[in-house]
Amino acid sequence: MTSILILNGPNLNLLGTRQPDVYGKTTLADVEALCREKAKTLGLDVAFEQSNHEGALIDLIHAAKGKHAAIVLNAGAYTHTSIALMDAIASVELTVVEVHLSNIHAREEFRHRSYIAPVALGQICGFGAQGYLMALDALKAHLKA
Ligand code: DQA
C-alpha cells in the first residue's frame, strides 16, 4: 500500500493549548486520528511524526526515501528559516505537500516566506486540521496521475 509520511515540526506537539485563537483547539493526537481515518478511506498507509529539532526532521526526511511515496510537511517556524530542510527535500526528490494550520500569508511578514514552497508540489494553509486531509486527497490524486 502507498505510504505517506506526515511530518510535523517545532511546537506542533503543543497544539490544542498553543495559541488556540490562531491554531485552534485540535490537538496533534486529534490531527493524527483524523489523518489515519482519512487515509483508510483513500487506501493509503500513513506514518505520523513530530520533532522540535531541525536535524531530527532532516533525518526523518532522509529516511523517508524508499519508504514513503510522499510527505505532508508542516515544518512550523522552520518553514521560514531552514535552507537545510529545503535542501533535504530537494536531495531525496520526494513529493512534498506543505501544510499550515494558519494562513501564513495573512500573518506577520516574516511568515510570508517559505523555504519549503519552492521544493513542494503545493502549499495548503489557513484551513486548520482540515489542511492535512486536503493534502492527503491531493497526494492520492497526484500519485495516481
Ligand atoms: C504554522 C505556521 C508557522 O508560521 C508557525 O511558526 C507554526 C505553525 C501553522 O501550522 O500555521 O509553528 O506552521
Coordinates of N, CA, C and O and ligand atoms in Angstrom, one line a residue:
M1 N 0.8 -1.2 0.0 CA 0.0 0.0 0.0 C 0.9 1.3 0.0 O 1.9 1.3 0.7
T2 N 0.5 2.3 -0.8 CA 1.2 3.5 -0.8 C 1.3 4.2 0.6 O 0.3 4.3 1.2
S3 N 2.5 4.5 1.0 CA 2.7 5.1 2.3 C 3.1 6.6 2.3 O 3.9 7.0 1.5
I4 N 2.4 7.3 3.1 CA 2.7 8.8 3.2 C 3.2 9.1 4.6 O 2.7 8.7 5.6
L5 N 4.3 9.9 4.7 CA 4.8 10.4 6.0 C 4.2 11.7 6.2 O 4.3 12.6 5.4
I6 N 3.6 11.9 7.4 CA 3.0 13.2 7.8 C 4.0 13.7 8.9 O 4.1 13.1 10.0
L7 N 4.7 14.7 8.6 CA 5.8 15.2 9.4 C 5.5 16.6 10.0 O 5.2 17.5 9.2
N8 N 5.6 16.7 11.3 CA 5.3 18.0 12.0 C 6.6 18.5 12.7 O 7.3 17.8 13.4
G9 N 6.8 19.8 12.6 CA 7.9 20.4 13.2 C 7.7 21.1 14.5 O 6.7 20.7 15.2
P10 N 8.5 22.0 14.9 CA 8.6 22.6 16.3 C 7.3 23.2 16.8 O 6.6 23.9 16.0
N11 N 7.0 22.9 18.0 CA 5.9 23.5 18.8 C 4.5 22.9 18.4 O 3.5 23.2 19.0
L12 N 4.5 22.0 17.4 CA 3.2 21.5 17.0 C 2.8 20.4 17.9 O 1.6 20.0 18.0
N13 N 3.7 19.9 18.8 CA 3.3 19.0 19.9 C 2.4 19.7 20.9 O 1.7 19.0 21.6
L14 N 2.4 21.0 20.9 CA 1.6 21.7 21.8 C 0.2 22.1 21.3 O -0.5 22.9 21.9
L15 N -0.1 21.7 20.1 CA -1.4 22.0 19.5 C -2.6 21.7 20.5 O -2.5 20.6 21.1
G16 N -3.5 22.5 20.5 CA -4.7 22.3 21.4 C -4.6 23.3 22.6 O -5.6 23.9 23.0
T17 N -3.4 23.6 23.0 CA -3.2 24.5 24.1 C -2.4 25.7 23.6 O -2.4 26.8 24.2
R18 N -1.7 25.6 22.5 CA -0.8 26.6 22.0 C -1.6 27.7 21.2 O -2.2 27.3 20.2
Q19 N -1.7 28.9 21.6 CA -2.4 30.0 20.9 C -3.6 29.4 20.2 O -3.7 29.5 19.0
P20 N -4.6 28.9 21.0 CA -5.8 28.3 20.3 C -6.6 29.3 19.4 O -7.3 28.9 18.5
D21 N -6.4 30.6 19.7 CA -7.1 31.6 18.8 C -6.5 31.6 17.4 O -7.1 31.9 16.4
V22 N -5.2 31.1 17.3 CA -4.5 31.1 16.0 C -4.6 29.7 15.4 O -4.9 29.5 14.2
Y23 N -4.4 28.7 16.3 CA -4.2 27.3 15.8 C -5.4 26.3 16.1 O -5.3 25.2 15.7
G24 N -6.3 26.8 16.8 CA -7.5 26.0 17.1 C -7.3 25.1 18.4 O -6.2 25.2 19.0
K25 N -8.3 24.3 18.7 CA -8.2 23.5 19.9 C -7.9 22.1 19.6 O -7.8 21.2 20.5
T26 N -7.8 21.8 18.3 CA -7.5 20.4 17.9 C -6.0 20.0 18.3 O -5.1 20.8 18.0
T27 N -5.9 18.9 19.0 CA -4.5 18.5 19.4 C -3.8 17.8 18.3 O -4.5 17.3 17.3
L28 N -2.5 17.6 18.4 CA -1.8 16.8 17.4 C -2.3 15.4 17.3 O -2.3 14.8 16.3
A29 N -2.6 14.8 18.5 CA -3.2 13.5 18.5 C -4.5 13.4 17.7 O -4.8 12.4 17.0
D30 N -5.3 14.5 17.9 CA -6.6 14.6 17.1 C -6.2 14.6 15.6 O -6.9 13.9 14.8
V31 N -5.2 15.4 15.2 CA -4.9 15.5 13.8 C -4.4 14.1 13.3 O -4.8 13.7 12.2
E32 N -3.7 13.4 14.1 CA -3.2 12.1 13.7 C -4.4 11.2 13.5 O -4.5 10.5 12.5
A33 N -5.3 11.2 14.4 CA -6.5 10.3 14.3 C -7.3 10.7 13.0 O -7.8 9.7 12.3
L34 N -7.5 12.0 12.8 CA -8.2 12.4 11.6 C -7.5 11.9 10.3 O -8.1 11.4 9.3
C35 N -6.2 12.0 10.3 CA -5.4 11.6 9.1 C -5.5 10.1 8.9 O -5.6 9.6 7.8
R36 N -5.4 9.4 10.0 CA -5.5 7.9 9.9 C -6.8 7.5 9.3 O -6.9 6.5 8.5
E37 N -7.9 8.1 9.8 CA -9.3 7.8 9.3 C -9.4 8.1 7.8 O -9.9 7.3 7.1
K38 N -8.8 9.3 7.5 CA -8.9 9.8 6.1 C -8.1 8.8 5.2 O -8.5 8.4 4.1
A39 N -6.9 8.4 5.7 CA -6.0 7.6 4.9 C -6.7 6.2 4.6 O -6.6 5.7 3.5
K40 N -7.4 5.7 5.6 CA -8.1 4.5 5.4 C -9.1 4.6 4.3 O -9.2 3.7 3.4
T41 N -9.8 5.7 4.2 CA -10.9 5.8 3.1 C -10.2 6.0 1.8 O -10.8 5.7 0.7
L42 N -8.9 6.5 1.7 CA -8.2 6.7 0.5 C -7.4 5.4 0.1 O -6.7 5.4 -1.0
G43 N -7.3 4.5 1.0 CA -6.4 3.3 0.7 C -4.9 3.6 0.8 O -4.1 3.1 0.1
L44 N -4.6 4.6 1.7 CA -3.2 4.9 1.9 C -2.7 4.5 3.3 O -3.5 4.4 4.2
D45 N -1.5 4.2 3.4 CA -0.8 4.0 4.7 C -0.2 5.3 5.2 O 0.3 6.0 4.4
V46 N -0.3 5.6 6.5 CA 0.4 6.8 7.0 C 1.3 6.5 8.2 O 1.0 5.7 9.0
A47 N 2.4 7.3 8.2 CA 3.3 7.3 9.4 C 3.2 8.7 9.9 O 3.1 9.7 9.1
F48 N 3.1 9.0 11.2 CA 2.9 10.3 11.7 C 4.1 10.6 12.7 O 4.3 9.9 13.6
E49 N 4.8 11.7 12.4 CA 6.0 12.0 13.3 C 6.0 13.5 13.6 O 5.5 14.3 12.8
Q50 N 6.6 13.8 14.7 CA 6.8 15.2 15.1 C 8.1 15.4 15.8 O 8.6 14.5 16.6
S51 N 8.8 16.4 15.5 CA 10.1 16.8 16.2 C 10.2 18.3 16.4 O 9.8 19.0 15.5
N52 N 10.8 18.7 17.5 CA 11.1 20.1 17.7 C 12.5 20.4 17.2 O 13.0 21.6 17.3
H53 N 13.2 19.4 16.6 CA 14.6 19.6 16.3 C 14.9 19.5 14.7 O 14.5 18.6 14.1
E54 N 15.5 20.5 14.2 CA 15.7 20.7 12.8 C 16.5 19.4 12.2 O 16.1 18.9 11.2
G55 N 17.5 19.0 12.9 CA 18.3 17.9 12.4 C 17.5 16.6 12.4 O 17.6 15.7 11.5
A56 N 16.7 16.4 13.5 CA 15.8 15.2 13.5 C 14.8 15.2 12.4 O 14.6 14.1 11.8
L57 N 14.3 16.4 12.0 CA 13.4 16.5 10.9 C 14.1 16.1 9.6 O 13.6 15.4 8.7
I58 N 15.3 16.6 9.5 CA 16.1 16.3 8.3 C 16.4 14.7 8.2 O 16.2 14.1 7.1
D59 N 16.7 14.1 9.3 CA 16.9 12.7 9.4 C 15.7 11.9 8.9 O 15.8 10.9 8.2
L60 N 14.5 12.4 9.4 CA 13.3 11.7 9.0 C 13.0 11.9 7.5 O 12.5 11.0 6.9
I61 N 13.3 13.0 7.0 CA 13.1 13.2 5.5 C 14.1 12.3 4.7 O 13.6 11.6 3.8
H62 N 15.3 12.2 5.2 CA 16.3 11.3 4.5 C 15.8 9.8 4.6 O 15.8 9.1 3.6
A63 N 15.3 9.5 5.8 CA 14.8 8.1 6.0 C 13.6 7.8 5.2 O 13.2 6.6 5.0
A64 N 12.8 8.8 4.8 CA 11.6 8.6 4.1 C 11.8 8.1 2.7 O 10.9 7.4 2.1
K65 N 13.0 8.3 2.1 CA 13.3 7.9 0.7 C 13.3 6.4 0.7 O 13.9 5.7 1.5
G66 N 12.5 5.9 -0.3 CA 12.4 4.4 -0.4 C 11.4 3.8 0.5 O 11.1 2.6 0.4
K67 N 10.9 4.5 1.5 CA 9.9 4.0 2.4 C 8.6 4.6 2.2 O 7.5 3.9 2.4
H68 N 8.5 5.9 1.9 CA 7.2 6.6 1.7 C 7.2 7.2 0.3 O 8.2 7.6 -0.2
A69 N 6.0 7.3 -0.2 CA 5.8 7.8 -1.6 C 5.8 9.3 -1.6 O 6.2 10.0 -2.6
A70 N 5.5 9.9 -0.4 CA 5.4 11.4 -0.4 C 5.4 11.8 1.1 O 5.2 11.0 2.0
I71 N 5.5 13.1 1.3 CA 5.5 13.7 2.7 C 4.5 14.8 2.7 O 4.4 15.7 1.8
V72 N 3.7 14.8 3.8 CA 2.9 16.0 4.1 C 3.7 16.7 5.3 O 3.9 16.1 6.3
L73 N 4.1 17.9 5.0 CA 5.0 18.6 5.9 C 4.5 19.9 6.5 O 4.2 20.8 5.7
N74 N 4.3 19.9 7.8 CA 4.2 21.2 8.5 C 5.4 21.5 9.2 O 5.6 20.9 10.3
A75 N 6.3 22.3 8.7 CA 7.6 22.5 9.3 C 7.6 23.6 10.4 O 8.7 23.9 10.9
G76 N 6.4 24.1 10.7 CA 6.3 25.1 11.7 C 7.2 26.3 11.4 O 7.3 26.6 10.2
A77 N 7.9 26.9 12.3 CA 8.7 28.1 12.1 C 9.9 27.8 11.2 O 10.4 28.7 10.6
Y78 N 10.3 26.5 11.1 CA 11.5 26.2 10.2 C 11.1 26.4 8.8 O 12.0 26.6 8.0
T79 N 9.8 26.5 8.5 CA 9.4 26.8 7.1 C 10.0 28.1 6.7 O 10.4 28.3 5.5
H80 N 10.1 29.1 7.6 CA 10.5 30.4 7.3 C 12.0 30.7 7.4 O 12.5 31.8 7.2
T81 N 12.7 29.6 7.9 CA 14.2 29.8 8.2 C 15.1 28.8 7.6 O 16.3 29.1 7.5
S82 N 14.6 27.6 7.3 CA 15.5 26.5 7.1 C 15.9 26.1 5.7 O 15.1 25.4 5.0
I83 N 17.0 26.6 5.3 CA 17.6 26.2 4.0 C 17.9 24.7 4.0 O 17.8 24.0 3.1
A84 N 18.3 24.3 5.2 CA 18.7 22.8 5.4 C 17.5 21.9 5.1 O 17.7 20.8 4.5
L85 N 16.3 22.3 5.6 CA 15.1 21.4 5.3 C 14.8 21.5 3.8 O 14.5 20.4 3.2
M86 N 14.9 22.7 3.2 CA 14.7 22.8 1.8 C 15.7 21.9 1.0 O 15.3 21.1 0.1
D87 N 16.9 21.9 1.4 CA 17.9 21.1 0.7 C 17.7 19.6 0.9 O 17.9 18.8 0.0
A88 N 17.2 19.2 2.1 CA 16.9 17.8 2.4 C 15.8 17.3 1.5 O 15.9 16.2 0.9
I89 N 14.8 18.1 1.3 CA 13.7 17.7 0.4 C 14.1 17.6 -1.0 O 13.8 16.6 -1.7
A90 N 14.9 18.6 -1.4 CA 15.5 18.5 -2.8 C 16.4 17.3 -3.0 O 16.4 16.7 -4.1
S91 N 17.1 16.9 -2.0 CA 18.0 15.8 -2.1 C 17.3 14.4 -2.2 O 17.8 13.6 -2.9
V92 N 16.2 14.3 -1.5 CA 15.5 12.9 -1.6 C 14.5 12.8 -2.7 O 14.1 11.8 -3.1
E93 N 14.3 14.0 -3.4 CA 13.4 14.0 -4.5 C 12.0 13.3 -4.2 O 11.5 12.6 -5.1
L94 N 11.5 13.6 -3.0 CA 10.2 13.0 -2.7 C 9.1 14.1 -2.9 O 9.4 15.3 -2.6
T95 N 7.9 13.7 -3.3 CA 6.9 14.7 -3.4 C 6.5 15.2 -2.0 O 6.2 14.4 -1.1
V96 N 6.4 16.5 -1.8 CA 6.1 17.1 -0.5 C 4.9 18.0 -0.7 O 4.9 18.9 -1.6
V97 N 3.9 17.9 0.2 CA 2.8 18.9 0.2 C 3.0 19.7 1.5 O 3.1 19.1 2.6
E98 N 3.2 21.0 1.4 CA 3.4 21.9 2.6 C 2.0 22.2 3.2 O 1.1 22.7 2.4
V99 N 1.9 22.1 4.5 CA 0.7 22.4 5.1 C 0.9 23.3 6.3 O 1.9 23.2 7.0
H100 N 0.0 24.3 6.5 CA 0.0 25.1 7.7 C -1.4 25.2 8.2 O -2.4 25.4 7.3
L101 N -1.6 25.2 9.5 CA -3.0 25.3 10.0 C -3.5 26.7 9.8 O -4.6 27.0 9.4
S102 N -2.6 27.7 10.0 CA -3.0 29.1 9.8 C -2.7 29.6 8.4 O -1.9 29.0 7.7
N103 N -3.3 30.7 8.0 CA -2.9 31.3 6.8 C -1.7 32.2 6.9 O -1.8 33.3 7.4
I104 N -0.5 31.6 6.6 CA 0.7 32.3 6.9 C 0.9 33.6 6.1 O 1.6 34.5 6.5
H105 N 0.1 33.7 5.0 CA 0.2 34.9 4.2 C -0.6 36.1 4.7 O -0.5 37.2 4.3
A106 N -1.5 35.8 5.7 CA -2.3 36.8 6.3 C -1.7 37.2 7.7 O -2.3 38.0 8.4
R107 N -0.5 36.7 8.0 CA 0.1 36.9 9.3 C 1.3 37.8 9.1 O 1.4 38.6 8.1
E108 N 2.2 37.8 10.1 CA 3.4 38.7 10.1 C 4.2 38.5 8.8 O 4.2 37.3 8.3
E109 N 4.9 39.5 8.3 CA 5.6 39.4 7.1 C 6.6 38.3 7.1 O 6.8 37.6 6.0
F110 N 7.3 38.0 8.2 CA 8.3 37.0 8.2 C 7.7 35.6 8.0 O 8.5 34.7 7.6
R111 N 6.4 35.5 8.1 CA 5.8 34.1 7.8 C 5.4 34.0 6.4 O 5.0 32.9 5.9
H112 N 5.5 35.1 5.6 CA 5.1 35.0 4.2 C 6.1 34.2 3.3 O 5.7 33.6 2.3
R113 N 7.4 34.2 3.8 CA 8.4 33.5 3.0 C 8.4 32.0 3.5 O 8.5 31.7 4.7
S114 N 8.4 31.1 2.5 CA 8.5 29.7 2.8 C 9.7 29.2 2.0 O 9.7 29.3 0.8
Y115 N 10.7 28.5 2.7 CA 11.8 27.8 2.1 C 11.3 26.5 1.6 O 12.0 25.8 0.8
I116 N 10.1 26.0 2.0 CA 9.6 24.7 1.6 C 8.9 24.8 0.3 O 9.0 23.9 -0.6
A117 N 8.2 26.0 0.1 CA 7.3 26.1 -1.1 C 8.1 25.8 -2.5 O 7.5 25.1 -3.3
P118 N 9.3 26.3 -2.7 CA 9.9 26.1 -4.0 C 10.2 24.6 -4.2 O 10.4 24.2 -5.4
V119 N 10.3 23.8 -3.2 CA 10.6 22.3 -3.4 C 9.3 21.5 -3.1 O 9.4 20.2 -3.0
A120 N 8.2 22.1 -3.0 CA 6.9 21.4 -2.7 C 6.1 21.3 -3.9 O 6.2 22.1 -4.8
L121 N 5.2 20.3 -3.9 CA 4.2 20.2 -5.0 C 3.3 21.3 -4.9 O 2.8 21.9 -5.9
G122 N 2.9 21.7 -3.7 CA 2.0 22.8 -3.4 C 1.9 23.1 -2.0 O 2.5 22.3 -1.1
Q123 N 1.2 24.1 -1.7 CA 1.0 24.6 -0.3 C -0.4 24.7 0.1 O -1.2 25.3 -0.7
I124 N -0.8 24.2 1.3 CA -2.2 24.4 1.7 C -2.1 25.1 3.1 O -1.4 24.6 4.0
C125 N -2.8 26.2 3.2 CA -2.7 26.9 4.5 C -4.0 27.6 4.8 O -4.7 28.0 3.9
G126 N -4.3 27.7 6.1 CA -5.5 28.5 6.5 C -6.7 27.7 6.8 O -7.7 28.3 7.2
F127 N -6.6 26.4 6.7 CA -7.8 25.5 6.9 C -7.8 24.7 8.1 O -8.5 23.7 8.3
G128 N -6.9 25.0 9.0 CA -6.7 24.3 10.3 C -6.4 22.8 10.0 O -5.7 22.5 9.0
A129 N -6.8 21.9 10.8 CA -6.5 20.5 10.7 C -7.0 19.9 9.4 O -6.4 19.0 8.8
Q130 N -8.1 20.5 8.8 CA -8.6 20.1 7.5 C -7.5 20.1 6.4 O -7.6 19.3 5.5
G131 N -6.6 21.0 6.6 CA -5.5 21.1 5.6 C -4.7 19.8 5.4 O -4.3 19.5 4.3
Y132 N -4.5 19.1 6.5 CA -3.8 17.8 6.4 C -4.6 16.8 5.5 O -4.0 16.0 4.8
L133 N -5.9 16.8 5.7 CA -6.8 15.9 5.0 C -6.9 16.3 3.5 O -6.9 15.4 2.6
M134 N -6.8 17.6 3.2 CA -6.8 18.1 1.9 C -5.5 17.7 1.2 O -5.5 17.3 0.0
A135 N -4.4 17.7 2.0 CA -3.1 17.3 1.4 C -3.1 15.8 1.0 O -2.6 15.4 0.0
L136 N -3.8 15.0 1.9 CA -3.9 13.5 1.6 C -4.7 13.3 0.3 O -4.3 12.5 -0.5
D137 N -5.8 14.0 0.2 CA -6.6 14.0 -1.1 C -5.8 14.4 -2.3 O -5.8 13.7 -3.3
A138 N -5.0 15.4 -2.1 CA -4.2 15.9 -3.3 C -3.2 14.9 -3.6 O -2.9 14.7 -4.8
L139 N -2.5 14.3 -2.6 CA -1.5 13.3 -2.9 C -2.1 12.1 -3.6 O -1.5 11.5 -4.5
K140 N -3.2 11.6 -3.1 CA -3.9 10.5 -3.7 C -4.1 10.7 -5.2 O -3.7 9.8 -6.0
A141 N -4.6 11.9 -5.5 CA -4.9 12.2 -6.9 C -3.5 12.3 -7.7 O -3.4 11.8 -8.8
H142 N -2.6 13.0 -7.1 CA -1.3 13.2 -7.7 C -0.5 11.9 -8.0 O 0.0 11.7 -9.1
L143 N -0.5 11.0 -7.0 CA 0.2 9.8 -7.2 C -0.4 8.8 -8.2 O 0.3 8.0 -8.7
K144 N -1.7 9.0 -8.3 CA -2.4 8.1 -9.3 C -2.2 8.6 -10.7 O -2.2 7.8 -11.6
A145 N -2.0 9.9 -10.8 CA -1.9 10.5 -12.2 C -0.6 10.2 -12.9 O 0.4 9.8 -12.2
Ligands
DQA1 C1 2.5 27.0 11.3 C2 2.8 28.5 10.9 C3 4.2 28.9 11.2 O1 4.4 30.2 10.9 C4 4.4 28.7 12.7 O2 5.7 29.1 13.1 C5 4.0 27.4 13.2 C6 2.8 26.8 12.8 C7 1.0 26.7 11.0 O3 0.7 25.5 11.0 O4 0.1 27.5 10.9 O5 4.6 26.9 14.1 O6 3.3 26.2 10.5

